Every structure is written in structure tokens, then in C-alpha cells.
Amino acid sequence: MDAAVDASTSQFELNEEQRAIQEMAQAFAADRVAPNALDWDRRKYFPADVIRETGPLGLGGIYVRDDVGGSALGRLDAVLIFEALSHADPGFSSFISIHNMVASMIDRFGNDEQRQRFLPKLTSMEWLASYCLTEPGSGSDAAALKTRAVKSGGDYILNGAKQFISGAGDSDVYAVMVRTGADGPKGISTIIVPKDAPGLSFGANEHKMGWHMQSTRQVIFEDCKVPAENLLSDEGAGFGIAMAGLDGGRLNIAACSLGGAQSALDKALSYTAERKAFGSKINQFQALQFRLADMETELQASRIFLYAAASKLDRKAPDAGKWSAMAKRFVTDTGFNVANNALQLLGGYGYLHDYGIEKLVRDLRVHQILEGTNEIMRVIIARALIGR
């Protein structure tokens, strides 16, 4: 990354350990992810082998307790990691975030037996994990989900489908929100479903605008049998479990936008320092300088806002949920706009795949939709403001 990142982090007074974490993630991203990102995107290739390499670095359980192999880090530490990884490839970083959401749900809400059974293989990245909340008919209305789990002896029998699931078909375990009770949020439970569960299948890989390196499929349950011991916490606790995972997930996805947008600005700075027009390098034109100045200002504002929100979540501040929603809305909108403006600065070259910016624009667009759309973030923020 460029010097701009270091300058902003010093303003937030990162300690020595946090700088070491950031530098480790930056080095891995530069060595193992960045050289391959365009090829993975072009081939729509899911790099499970490189993803598993992050396990020995402690990235399979960033905020999981260390008795099961987790790194026991904080949310600010996680934001630094996802920002660094997404500078190389936002899709890669986002999948690591999703995997960590599942691992942290099991760590926080699982019993001792579940933690010991699932987490050592998740924190080592021997197993990959996917998060299954969204359904074809529910979208943002997550409490309206229809996938049902019925108790039958020592098992649950699942029927239904999940939509837009990252890693579906490639992941080894799936944290699935299901309906075990009446309509509404109190009837939802969370069940961990292994990939080899009878009755589990996957739809075709979706043709998407971005995130091409991630597989995205439907997850389909047809009389899918799962041991009852895979229920997380109690029946009816699932909606709370799902929402608890989303506060941190929103910060992570904001960090992925931030890192990707920083990469786009870095590419634009390099290009405009070399490209000439009308006898001068184009970075000497004031209109272009003003555009670069605004992009830098907006990214630095986003960075400080995001780090502050992550610190609130670390401290369990009462308004941490509101700040997570605000940061997700602000940083993902800003990240997309900065990447889009960077493409414009490269002109026709920005539209070419080999320059890398059009990929960043495509990848960052979905961040305004997932982990709760930015319209839903506004609902959360407004409700917090008016006391609902």
C-alpha cells in the first residue's frame, strides 16, 4: 500500500502489535493474492488453496478464542486485516470475512462440544465456512425466511433454499438460519450443516457482475438430515445469532471497500503521473488534481470513521450497532464512488481488464447491497436516532 495508508493509521494511534498484524496481511496480499487476482477474476476461479494458506497466519479465526486455535483479536485488528487483503482483491478478502463470521458465531454461541468439534478445523482453514441467511423470497426481510427445520428423533429435517450464498458448493460447513417455530424472528434457529449432509445440494454458479473469484450458488435442502446436536444455542435464538454476526460483518465489508478503493486510487495516481496530454503529465491539470484531492479526503474520512466504529464494537459501546450501520453505509458508498472516479481518470484504459480498475468497480458495487443493503442501514440508523 502507499504512504497514505500509513499516515492515516498513525492518526488513529495503532499500537505496535496492530501495525505488525497490518503488515503481515499486506505482505501476504501482495505476495499471494495481488499477482493472481485478475486471472482468478477472468477464469471465475475459486482459489481454495490460497485461502487455506491464511489459516497458519491466524486468519481463519481472527476473533475466535485461542483455546480452539483462534487468534483472539479485536474488531479493529480485523478491519486492518480485511482492508489490507482487499487492496489485492476485495472478493478474496470478503470470503475470509464470511468464513470468520461463521467461526465467530460458533465460538460465541456454541457449546463446548460444538466449539471443539468445528472450530479447530475452521480456524486452521482445513474447513471453509459459508453463512446462509438470505432466501429467494425474503431479501432484506430476513425475519420472513421460510426454510424450515422439523425435529425428528435425534435429527432436524430441513426443507427450503438459500440464495446468493458465497462459497456454496466449495465450503465444508454452512451456518443456516431456519424456521423451527412460528412466523417472525422468534421462530428462527441456527443449525450448522456439513457439506456431506444427505439432502443438501447446490444450484448453478451464478453469473455475477463482480466477485468472480467467489462461487455464488443457491443452497438447497430437500429432506436434508442434520443431527440435532448441530443446533447452535436454543431453538428461537437464531435471529439474534444472525444479527450479532452482522454488526462485525458490516465493518468487515466496509474495510473491504476501503482497501479496494485505496487500490483504485493508487492505480489512478500512478497512471496520471505517467500519462501525458497537451504536452504535460495529466496530474498537472488542476481539475484532475481537485478530483484526486477529493478522493483522498473521502478515503481518509472513511478510514477514521471505520476505525472508530470498530473500536466501539471492541468496547461493546451501547451505540456500536448504530455506528456499524453508519460505517457500512458511508464507507461502501464512498469506496464505490472513489473506484468509479478512478476509472474515469484512466479514460478508456480504465475500462480495460488488464488495468485492474474496472474489476474493482465491479467488485465494490455489491458491498452496497450485502450484509444489509445501504437502505436498510439507513433504517437502522434512523430507528436508533428516534428511539425505536
XYZ file of C-alpha atoms in Angstrom:
388
model
C 0.000 0.000 0.000
C 1.039 3.591 -0.419
C 2.176 6.022 2.225
C -1.328 7.478 2.543
C -2.463 4.416 4.476
C 0.410 4.663 6.960
C -0.247 8.348 7.517
C -3.883 7.842 8.391
C -3.303 4.881 10.687
C -0.781 6.824 12.746
C -3.516 9.394 13.431
C -5.545 6.584 14.973
C -2.571 5.590 17.121
C -2.273 1.951 16.185
C -0.045 0.089 18.595
C 2.972 -1.973 17.632
C 1.036 -5.250 17.573
C -1.656 -3.793 15.308
C 0.969 -2.478 12.914
C 2.556 -5.927 12.812
C -0.842 -7.503 12.043
C -1.450 -4.964 9.292
C 1.987 -5.516 7.763
C 1.571 -9.303 7.853
C -1.731 -9.083 5.964
C -0.277 -6.588 3.482
C 2.699 -8.838 2.778
C 0.534 -11.924 2.225
C -1.844 -9.989 -0.022
C 0.999 -8.573 -2.113
C 2.747 -11.934 -2.463
C -0.072 -14.480 -2.833
C -3.212 -12.582 -3.860
C -2.423 -9.496 -5.945
C -0.412 -11.323 -8.667
C -3.326 -13.732 -9.232
C -6.399 -11.549 -8.753
C -7.041 -10.652 -12.384
C -6.524 -14.241 -13.506
C -8.926 -15.568 -10.857
C -11.466 -12.959 -11.957
C -11.055 -13.804 -15.636
C -11.366 -17.570 -15.078
C -14.006 -17.294 -12.306
C -11.690 -19.468 -10.238
C -12.209 -20.053 -6.516
C -8.673 -20.174 -5.026
C -9.370 -22.540 -2.137
C -5.676 -23.441 -1.959
C -4.598 -19.834 -1.357
C -7.500 -19.215 1.019
C -6.318 -22.175 3.123
C -2.840 -20.607 3.294
C -4.317 -17.896 5.515
C -5.008 -20.469 8.268
C -1.415 -20.706 9.554
C -1.371 -16.886 9.653
C -4.261 -16.910 12.117
C -6.847 -15.568 9.685
C -9.268 -18.491 9.959
C -10.480 -17.391 13.392
C -9.459 -13.771 13.776
C -11.755 -13.047 16.738
C -12.203 -16.643 17.911
C -10.826 -17.637 21.329
C -7.370 -19.193 21.316
C -8.255 -22.498 23.044
C -9.580 -23.743 19.674
C -6.865 -22.190 17.521
C -8.322 -18.723 17.163
C -6.289 -15.527 17.176
C -8.473 -13.802 19.815
C -8.029 -10.423 18.147
C -10.364 -7.435 18.232
C -12.613 -5.889 15.630
C -10.175 -3.084 14.856
C -7.491 -5.719 14.240
C -9.901 -7.484 11.878
C -10.648 -4.272 9.995
C -6.913 -3.751 9.429
C -6.615 -7.293 8.045
C -9.589 -7.049 5.673
C -8.515 -3.622 4.443
C -5.053 -4.986 3.642
C -6.317 -8.128 1.900
C -8.853 -6.234 -0.192
C -6.168 -3.915 -1.522
C -5.166 -7.006 -3.507
C -8.640 -8.467 -4.145
C -11.918 -7.444 -2.456
C -13.560 -10.758 -3.379
C -10.820 -12.747 -1.662
C -10.963 -10.576 1.448
C -14.754 -10.746 1.574
C -14.761 -14.528 1.596
C -12.318 -14.561 4.510
C -14.749 -12.211 6.281
C -17.713 -14.532 5.685
C -15.737 -17.526 6.950
C -14.850 -15.591 10.096
C -18.489 -14.628 10.673
C -19.396 -18.309 10.877
C -16.415 -19.214 13.055
C -17.228 -16.408 15.488
C -20.904 -17.446 15.678
C -19.887 -20.963 16.701
C -17.316 -19.614 19.157
C -19.775 -17.212 20.761
C -22.973 -19.268 20.782
C -21.835 -22.887 20.521
C -21.455 -25.227 23.470
C -18.103 -26.725 24.431
C -18.631 -29.838 22.314
C -19.555 -27.812 19.224
C -16.619 -25.453 19.674
C -14.175 -28.362 19.949
C -15.757 -30.235 17.028
C -15.937 -27.416 14.499
C -13.550 -24.610 15.382
C -10.080 -26.216 15.225
C -10.742 -27.164 11.602
C -12.258 -23.770 10.814
C -9.520 -21.704 12.447
C -6.861 -23.731 10.608
C -8.810 -23.275 7.343
C -8.897 -27.055 6.888
C -12.636 -26.430 6.616
C -14.165 -23.397 4.886
C -17.496 -21.956 6.009
C -20.481 -20.146 4.479
C -23.233 -18.050 6.056
C -26.804 -18.846 4.932
C -29.467 -16.268 5.766
C -30.892 -14.770 2.547
C -33.665 -16.598 0.689
C -35.131 -16.184 -2.808
C -38.335 -14.602 -1.497
C -37.229 -12.695 1.601
C -34.238 -10.497 0.661
C -33.864 -7.683 3.205
C -36.800 -9.021 5.248
C -34.655 -11.684 6.899
C -37.222 -12.402 9.622
C -39.602 -13.684 6.916
C -37.381 -16.621 5.954
C -39.202 -19.860 5.069
C -36.581 -22.624 5.181
C -37.966 -24.972 7.815
C -36.339 -27.447 10.170
C -38.529 -30.047 11.862
C -37.280 -32.164 14.774
C -37.417 -35.900 14.047
C -35.893 -38.108 16.712
C -32.264 -37.129 17.076
C -32.218 -35.093 13.850
C -33.592 -31.998 12.207
C -35.090 -32.355 8.715
C -34.550 -29.211 6.625
C -36.523 -28.101 3.577
C -36.110 -24.866 1.650
C -33.418 -22.873 -0.148
C -30.921 -20.077 0.485
C -29.929 -17.562 -2.193
C -26.695 -15.658 -3.005
C -24.510 -17.838 -0.777
C -20.791 -17.133 -1.144
C -18.670 -20.270 -1.203
C -21.701 -22.530 -1.720
C -20.543 -25.877 -3.053
C -16.936 -25.160 -2.062
C -17.356 -24.624 1.680
C -17.331 -27.528 4.116
C -19.848 -26.217 6.668
C -22.874 -23.909 6.449
C -24.362 -21.809 9.235
C -28.037 -21.930 8.261
C -30.873 -19.816 9.656
C -34.029 -21.938 9.650
C -37.583 -21.694 10.933
C -38.274 -24.053 13.820
C -41.245 -22.136 15.228
C -43.909 -19.603 14.326
C -43.566 -16.741 11.862
C -41.332 -13.838 12.811
C -37.857 -13.538 14.325
C -38.637 -15.580 17.466
C -39.275 -18.692 15.374
C -35.780 -18.757 13.823
C -32.918 -21.057 14.843
C -29.352 -21.618 13.647
C -28.112 -25.038 12.569
C -24.610 -25.977 11.379
C -24.943 -28.135 8.273
C -21.966 -30.144 6.973
C -21.398 -30.351 3.236
C -21.992 -34.110 3.197
C -25.415 -33.908 4.885
C -27.930 -36.118 2.997
C -30.434 -33.971 1.096
C -28.095 -30.969 0.708
C -27.411 -29.762 -2.838
C -26.333 -26.620 -4.655
C -27.581 -24.618 -7.615
C -25.547 -23.489 -10.607
C -22.785 -20.941 -10.066
C -24.390 -17.539 -10.626
C -23.198 -15.216 -13.404
C -22.413 -12.063 -11.452
C -21.263 -8.512 -12.135
C -18.294 -8.876 -9.789
C -16.725 -11.104 -7.149
C -15.965 -13.573 -9.938
C -13.403 -15.449 -7.841
C -16.133 -16.452 -5.390
C -18.620 -19.182 -6.146
C -22.182 -17.973 -5.501
C -24.947 -20.552 -5.583
C -28.268 -21.484 -4.093
C -28.059 -23.866 -1.146
C -30.957 -26.320 -1.409
C -32.395 -28.509 1.347
C -34.620 -31.417 0.357
C -35.415 -33.503 3.429
C -31.865 -32.688 4.491
C -30.998 -34.588 7.673
C -28.765 -32.890 10.238
C -28.025 -34.133 13.778
C -29.924 -32.187 16.422
C -26.612 -31.655 18.231
C -25.727 -29.179 15.450
C -28.291 -26.646 16.730
C -26.494 -23.533 17.988
C -27.768 -22.324 21.359
C -31.546 -22.884 21.707
C -34.463 -23.036 19.325
C -35.656 -19.492 18.660
C -32.239 -17.912 19.245
C -31.237 -17.899 15.569
C -32.319 -14.409 14.588
C -30.295 -12.892 17.405
C -27.309 -15.032 16.439
C -27.595 -13.923 12.810
C -27.872 -10.237 13.719
C -24.963 -10.438 16.191
C -22.750 -11.684 13.392
C -23.829 -8.883 11.082
C -22.532 -5.933 13.132
C -18.968 -7.164 12.737
C -19.647 -8.349 9.184
C -20.723 -4.854 8.222
C -17.458 -3.413 9.488
C -15.539 -6.117 7.622
C -17.268 -5.428 4.326
C -16.689 -1.706 4.805
C -12.990 -2.497 5.287
C -13.061 -4.497 2.058
C -14.494 -1.460 0.260
C -11.862 0.775 1.810
C -8.951 -1.402 0.736
C -10.306 -1.863 -2.777
C -10.918 1.862 -3.190
C -7.422 2.635 -1.913
C -6.066 0.286 -4.563
C -8.078 2.114 -7.232
C -6.738 5.488 -6.074
C -3.174 4.134 -6.026
C -3.588 2.923 -9.617
C -5.009 6.281 -10.666
C -2.124 8.155 -9.030
C 0.431 6.005 -10.856
C -1.323 6.374 -14.199
C -1.828 10.140 -14.001
C 1.830 10.619 -13.046
C 2.911 8.959 -16.312
C 0.208 9.796 -18.863
C 0.773 12.929 -20.914
C -1.734 15.120 -22.752
C -1.329 18.521 -24.352
C 2.381 18.461 -23.525
C 2.087 17.846 -19.768
C 1.554 14.974 -17.376
C -2.153 14.904 -16.717
C -1.674 15.123 -12.941
C -0.579 18.727 -13.536
C -4.083 19.777 -14.577
C -5.918 21.444 -11.721
C -9.296 19.862 -12.434
C -7.718 16.413 -12.131
C -5.779 17.437 -9.012
C -9.037 18.520 -7.363
C -10.584 15.131 -8.188
C -7.615 13.318 -6.628
C -7.730 15.577 -3.571
C -11.403 14.804 -3.005
C -10.830 11.064 -3.407
C -8.004 11.116 -0.858
C -10.030 13.191 1.607
C -13.053 10.898 1.328
C -10.947 7.759 1.831
C -9.190 9.172 4.879
C -12.524 10.244 6.383
C -13.873 6.750 5.730
C -10.821 5.140 7.322
C -11.042 7.149 10.540
C -14.825 6.620 10.741
C -14.441 2.864 10.224
C -11.674 2.522 12.814
C -13.798 4.463 15.314
C -16.791 2.175 14.680
C -14.609 -0.918 15.112
C -13.264 0.452 18.389
C -16.823 0.950 19.626
C -17.638 -2.677 18.836
C -14.488 -3.772 20.669
C -15.587 -1.775 23.718
C -19.181 -3.062 23.413
C -20.393 0.530 23.394
C -24.205 0.875 23.582
C -24.304 2.603 20.192
C -21.930 0.165 18.453
C -24.727 -1.234 16.270
C -25.656 2.223 15.006
C -22.015 3.027 14.298
C -21.540 -0.260 12.457
C -24.520 0.586 10.250
C -23.294 4.145 9.667
C -19.785 2.986 8.813
C -21.067 0.299 6.463
C -23.302 2.793 4.626
C -20.750 5.592 4.427
C -17.620 3.589 3.623
C -19.168 1.285 0.997
C -20.805 4.220 -0.796
C -17.558 6.171 -0.675
C -15.472 3.194 -1.761
C -17.565 2.575 -4.851
C -17.559 6.265 -5.791
C -13.784 6.533 -5.418
C -13.196 3.432 -7.547
C -15.626 4.722 -10.184
C -13.874 8.108 -10.254
C -10.503 6.368 -10.547
C -11.771 4.514 -13.606
C -12.829 7.838 -15.139
C -9.338 9.262 -14.623
C -7.852 6.444 -16.702
C -10.318 7.086 -19.515
C -10.556 4.192 -21.947
C -7.740 2.323 -20.217
C -9.781 2.240 -17.025
C -12.371 0.205 -18.907
C -9.820 -2.488 -19.805
C -9.499 -5.577 -17.620
C -5.692 -5.605 -17.544
C -5.537 -2.262 -15.707
C -7.477 -3.709 -12.782
C -9.760 -0.769 -12.012
C -12.879 -1.989 -13.820
C -12.658 -5.157 -11.708
C -12.538 -3.068 -8.540
C -15.602 -1.106 -9.641
C -17.482 -4.353 -10.281
C -16.341 -5.938 -7.014
C -17.123 -2.951 -4.798
C -20.622 -2.393 -6.161
C -22.047 -5.397 -4.316
C -20.747 -4.115 -0.981
C -23.575 -1.561 -1.033
C -26.034 -4.484 -1.109
C -24.765 -7.323 1.068
C -24.622 -7.547 4.876
C -27.801 -5.476 4.751
C -28.420 -3.034 1.912
C -27.422 0.563 2.483
C -31.124 1.436 2.514
C -31.570 -0.950 5.454
C -28.548 0.687 7.126
C -30.448 3.976 6.963
C -33.450 2.306 8.617
C -31.216 1.019 11.456
C -29.606 4.429 11.934
C -32.944 6.286 11.879
C -34.505 3.900 14.413
C -31.557 4.409 16.731
C -31.948 8.170 16.421
C -35.660 8.271 17.152
C -35.529 5.698 19.939
C -37.332 2.742 18.393
